[in-house]
Amino acid sequence: MNIEVLAALQTAKGTAKTDTMAKLSATDYGVLPSVDKKVSEALGSGRWVRDGFVSKISVAGDVPVELTMDQLEILLAGAGFEGKVTGTDYVMTSGASIDKYLTIGVNDLDSDMFEYSKDCQISSLALNVQLEAFIKGTANIIGMDHITENTKFSGTATAVRDESLICLGSKITEKTNDITSQIESLDLTIDNKLEGKGALNSVYYKSIKQSDRGSVTLGLTFNEFNKASYMDAQDLLLANGEFKVETEFAELQDPTKKVVFEFPKCKISKNERTDLAGAGGMSKELEAFYDETIKSPVKITFKNYTSVL
């Protein structure tokens, strides 16, 4: 199908932004309404159900995106991150609350129609970096309304501005050691743990709330077993030790343009040997905790970058 996935940051809750929207390099689109119904349990209608009604329409789903710097900024804003200009850089950290909303939709050019969801927030954002691949970010989205228009999108759809981020522009630093050449894949998940809350007078969610404290986790898959790294991780695991991790994703054409994730307070949550029957490998899972200095578990710096928001 010939479709476009579009997104925009709203100016306020309740007001969809559909005049100007940014195209996303999405590989799929799952933010679609899911209908629940209730049926009557009353007796007296023989062997047939007496009545029923639509009780709930959940607007939620995943949108996987082949990331660029500008698209990553939009998704982070929807996940509760706030940005500020620092010289030629743009720095984002988690806000005290998640108070921004997105409008996100799919423009179906074949069928000449536009469907969109408004008042959306990102419950989790998962970045996946692996061999021979574009860097993908999957946003799990919850919305509070879904609208279907009988004509295609009539606003302005702005094209992706920046170069796609790919695995070859990655760098991973553990403590002060560059371990990029040892890594086959990296999974980074920012989980806000959001849930939609309903009301008696609506089939849609009327608010989105955080159900538990959020978490930031990193998973590292190594291309071979490294005894020194494995033993060091075991010591840190047992001692509840903390250390700094930094990952960066640069554009290949202009390496000065890059996104740097800094996790000042990481702890090992899992350290495992893998593929013992084969070539041998290892994996680590880390959790990044809230750091008092930056008031966030992670600081994200867009180097040599101008915000699109």
XYZ file of C-alpha atoms in Angstrom:
309
model
C 0.000 0.000 0.000
C 1.055 3.582 -0.624
C 0.856 5.078 2.857
C 2.587 7.754 4.900
C 2.932 7.697 8.681
C 2.714 11.228 10.073
C 3.298 12.689 13.541
C 3.181 16.094 15.205
C 3.590 17.508 18.701
C 0.340 19.083 19.884
C 0.164 22.529 21.466
C -2.285 21.268 24.084
C -4.261 18.238 25.179
C -7.511 17.896 23.276
C -6.342 19.751 20.180
C -5.083 17.574 17.339
C -2.327 19.017 15.178
C -3.035 18.123 11.570
C -2.069 21.283 9.697
C 1.637 20.414 9.573
C 2.941 16.938 10.382
C 6.306 15.240 10.026
C 6.721 12.110 7.944
C 8.128 9.169 9.879
C 10.303 6.484 8.291
C 7.986 3.877 9.778
C 8.193 0.230 8.752
C 4.718 -0.575 10.105
C 1.795 1.107 11.845
C -0.186 -0.358 14.715
C -1.948 2.551 16.463
C -5.432 1.405 15.567
C -8.646 1.153 17.591
C -9.415 -2.120 19.332
C -13.084 -2.582 20.212
C -14.366 -4.347 23.332
C -18.021 -5.109 23.937
C -20.251 -6.214 26.774
C -23.294 -8.436 26.434
C -26.305 -8.713 28.681
C -26.437 -11.578 31.175
C -30.164 -11.176 31.732
C -32.373 -14.239 31.600
C -35.566 -14.488 29.585
C -34.343 -14.385 25.982
C -34.183 -18.107 25.481
C -30.917 -19.369 24.049
C -29.957 -15.973 22.610
C -28.082 -13.007 24.040
C -30.609 -10.281 24.879
C -28.487 -7.150 24.256
C -24.989 -5.745 24.031
C -23.002 -2.581 23.495
C -19.522 -1.316 22.626
C -17.932 -0.752 26.021
C -14.408 0.350 25.190
C -12.285 1.441 22.245
C -8.586 1.214 23.048
C -6.298 3.348 20.922
C -2.841 1.833 21.299
C -0.115 0.081 19.369
C 3.460 0.088 18.123
C 5.131 2.217 15.482
C 8.624 0.993 14.456
C 10.731 3.717 12.827
C 14.089 3.700 11.036
C 15.529 6.557 13.040
C 16.996 9.869 12.037
C 18.002 12.553 14.512
C 14.894 14.656 13.890
C 12.505 11.702 14.192
C 14.189 10.593 17.419
C 13.656 14.063 18.882
C 9.917 13.932 18.107
C 9.542 10.495 19.704
C 11.495 11.508 22.814
C 9.263 14.558 23.245
C 6.228 12.254 23.173
C 7.931 10.087 25.800
C 8.246 12.952 28.286
C 11.697 14.331 27.486
C 12.414 18.052 27.418
C 15.103 19.800 25.399
C 17.229 22.913 25.591
C 19.764 24.508 23.271
C 23.382 24.394 24.468
C 25.626 26.106 21.945
C 25.357 24.117 18.725
C 23.891 21.128 20.577
C 20.402 20.213 21.712
C 20.189 18.378 25.059
C 17.205 16.320 26.233
C 16.525 14.906 29.703
C 13.388 13.490 31.272
C 10.819 16.013 32.441
C 9.253 16.003 35.894
C 6.037 14.759 34.283
C 4.790 13.628 30.890
C 2.658 16.563 29.811
C 3.082 16.695 26.030
C 0.857 14.949 23.504
C 1.286 13.743 19.943
C -1.062 13.445 17.008
C -0.072 10.431 14.929
C -1.767 8.998 11.881
C -1.602 7.086 8.632
C -2.290 8.777 5.301
C -3.621 6.181 2.850
C -2.929 7.580 -0.607
C -4.350 4.551 -2.408
C -7.729 4.727 -0.678
C -7.793 8.517 -0.365
C -8.341 8.571 3.409
C -6.580 9.710 6.565
C -6.843 8.089 10.000
C -5.220 9.614 13.049
C -5.117 9.393 16.820
C -4.798 12.422 19.046
C -3.703 13.031 22.642
C -1.095 10.293 22.304
C 1.817 9.612 24.622
C 4.643 7.115 24.332
C 4.550 4.440 26.999
C 7.878 2.944 25.935
C 10.556 3.668 23.361
C 12.854 0.793 22.422
C 15.974 1.343 20.307
C 17.499 -1.644 18.560
C 20.996 -1.562 17.070
C 22.301 -4.657 15.317
C 24.626 -5.809 12.576
C 23.899 -4.775 9.000
C 20.813 -2.766 9.906
C 19.252 0.645 10.249
C 18.862 1.759 13.853
C 15.222 1.168 14.683
C 13.126 2.821 17.375
C 9.805 1.234 18.305
C 7.342 3.514 20.074
C 4.530 1.918 22.059
C 1.799 4.532 21.899
C -1.406 5.153 23.860
C -3.985 7.628 22.556
C -7.307 9.073 23.718
C -9.241 9.436 20.465
C -9.262 8.077 16.919
C -10.603 9.936 13.887
C -11.173 8.626 10.358
C -11.447 11.155 7.533
C -12.905 10.300 4.141
C -10.196 12.193 2.259
C -6.428 12.023 2.323
C -4.308 14.285 4.537
C -4.778 17.884 3.429
C -2.099 19.561 5.521
C 1.630 19.924 4.967
C 3.714 16.774 5.387
C 7.331 17.714 6.075
C 9.960 15.316 4.784
C 12.568 13.602 6.943
C 15.360 16.124 7.322
C 18.354 14.150 8.543
C 20.346 11.136 7.378
C 19.268 7.692 8.569
C 21.192 6.378 11.550
C 22.759 2.969 10.885
C 24.809 0.474 12.866
C 28.103 1.581 11.295
C 27.890 4.973 13.022
C 27.645 3.466 16.516
C 30.041 3.734 19.440
C 29.598 2.161 22.880
C 31.721 3.098 25.892
C 31.659 1.207 29.203
C 33.370 3.162 31.986
C 36.111 4.674 29.796
C 36.568 1.660 27.514
C 35.397 1.648 23.900
C 33.772 -1.792 23.524
C 32.075 -1.212 20.153
C 34.183 -3.825 18.340
C 32.943 -6.481 20.805
C 29.219 -5.772 20.399
C 26.843 -7.513 17.982
C 23.686 -5.787 19.145
C 22.394 -3.211 21.590
C 18.861 -2.843 22.935
C 17.948 0.335 24.794
C 14.492 0.673 26.354
C 12.926 3.715 27.996
C 9.778 2.469 29.733
C 7.372 5.067 31.150
C 4.884 2.384 32.228
C 1.824 4.329 31.105
C -1.759 3.119 31.062
C -4.994 4.572 29.766
C -7.783 5.370 32.222
C -11.433 5.353 31.233
C -14.564 7.158 32.382
C -18.253 6.285 32.574
C -19.231 8.664 29.780
C -16.772 7.599 27.077
C -15.612 4.493 25.238
C -12.165 6.096 24.831
C -9.515 6.685 27.463
C -9.966 10.057 29.163
C -6.510 10.258 30.719
C -3.122 8.564 30.545
C -1.323 7.920 33.817
C 1.971 6.402 34.913
C 1.168 3.142 36.698
C 4.622 2.611 38.224
C 8.074 4.172 38.314
C 9.718 4.204 34.915
C 12.877 2.338 33.992
C 15.740 2.595 31.524
C 17.516 -0.627 30.536
C 20.306 -1.620 28.175
C 21.018 -5.047 26.747
C 24.412 -5.822 25.210
C 25.129 -8.907 23.106
C 28.848 -9.604 22.629
C 30.343 -11.270 19.543
C 32.622 -13.491 21.653
C 33.283 -14.426 25.237
C 35.523 -11.893 26.975
C 36.845 -13.256 30.249
C 38.048 -9.927 31.655
C 34.747 -8.192 30.888
C 32.760 -11.123 32.255
C 34.718 -11.239 35.522
C 34.510 -7.469 35.950
C 30.742 -7.605 35.462
C 30.465 -10.405 38.028
C 32.353 -8.300 40.573
C 30.129 -5.286 39.878
C 27.001 -7.416 40.100
C 27.943 -8.834 43.498
C 29.161 -5.495 44.857
C 26.134 -3.553 43.538
C 28.670 -1.349 41.806
C 27.730 1.495 39.499
C 29.482 2.913 36.458
C 28.916 5.181 33.459
C 27.891 3.975 30.007
C 27.788 6.079 26.864
C 26.425 5.222 23.441
C 26.524 7.380 20.347
C 24.977 7.119 16.912
C 26.525 9.295 14.210
C 25.585 10.122 10.655
C 28.067 8.562 8.226
C 28.186 11.500 5.802
C 28.798 13.998 8.608
C 30.101 12.267 11.773
C 29.962 15.564 13.701
C 26.180 15.138 13.642
C 25.397 12.477 16.211
C 23.196 11.537 19.150
C 24.982 10.744 22.412
C 23.196 8.857 25.205
C 24.892 9.238 28.603
C 23.894 6.950 31.469
C 25.815 8.193 34.542
C 24.524 5.586 37.006
C 24.361 2.072 35.560
C 24.291 -1.209 37.449
C 24.577 -4.773 36.166
C 21.315 -6.714 36.411
C 22.376 -9.796 34.410
C 25.696 -11.222 33.219
C 25.535 -14.446 31.211
C 27.687 -16.711 29.072
C 25.958 -17.767 25.852
C 26.349 -20.261 22.993
C 28.425 -22.668 25.090
C 27.910 -25.442 22.528
C 29.156 -23.230 19.713
C 31.601 -20.359 19.324
C 30.859 -18.933 22.756
C 29.568 -15.509 23.646
C 28.138 -13.409 26.435
C 25.421 -10.893 27.172
C 24.865 -8.219 29.777
C 21.799 -6.391 30.953
C 22.172 -3.029 32.661
C 19.730 -0.733 34.388
C 20.272 3.016 34.307
C 19.069 4.690 37.494
C 18.057 8.282 38.220
C 21.069 10.545 38.556
C 20.715 13.533 40.874
C 23.093 15.728 38.885
C 21.210 15.575 35.581
C 17.811 14.886 37.233
C 17.283 11.983 34.840
C 18.550 8.431 34.246
C 19.835 9.485 30.821
C 21.038 12.630 29.091
C 20.643 12.698 25.315
C 22.771 15.188 23.400
C 22.092 15.935 19.745
C 25.445 17.197 18.496
C 25.611 19.910 15.830
C 21.823 19.897 15.609
C 18.889 22.305 15.344
C 15.614 21.250 16.966
C 12.580 20.606 14.753
C 10.130 21.306 17.590
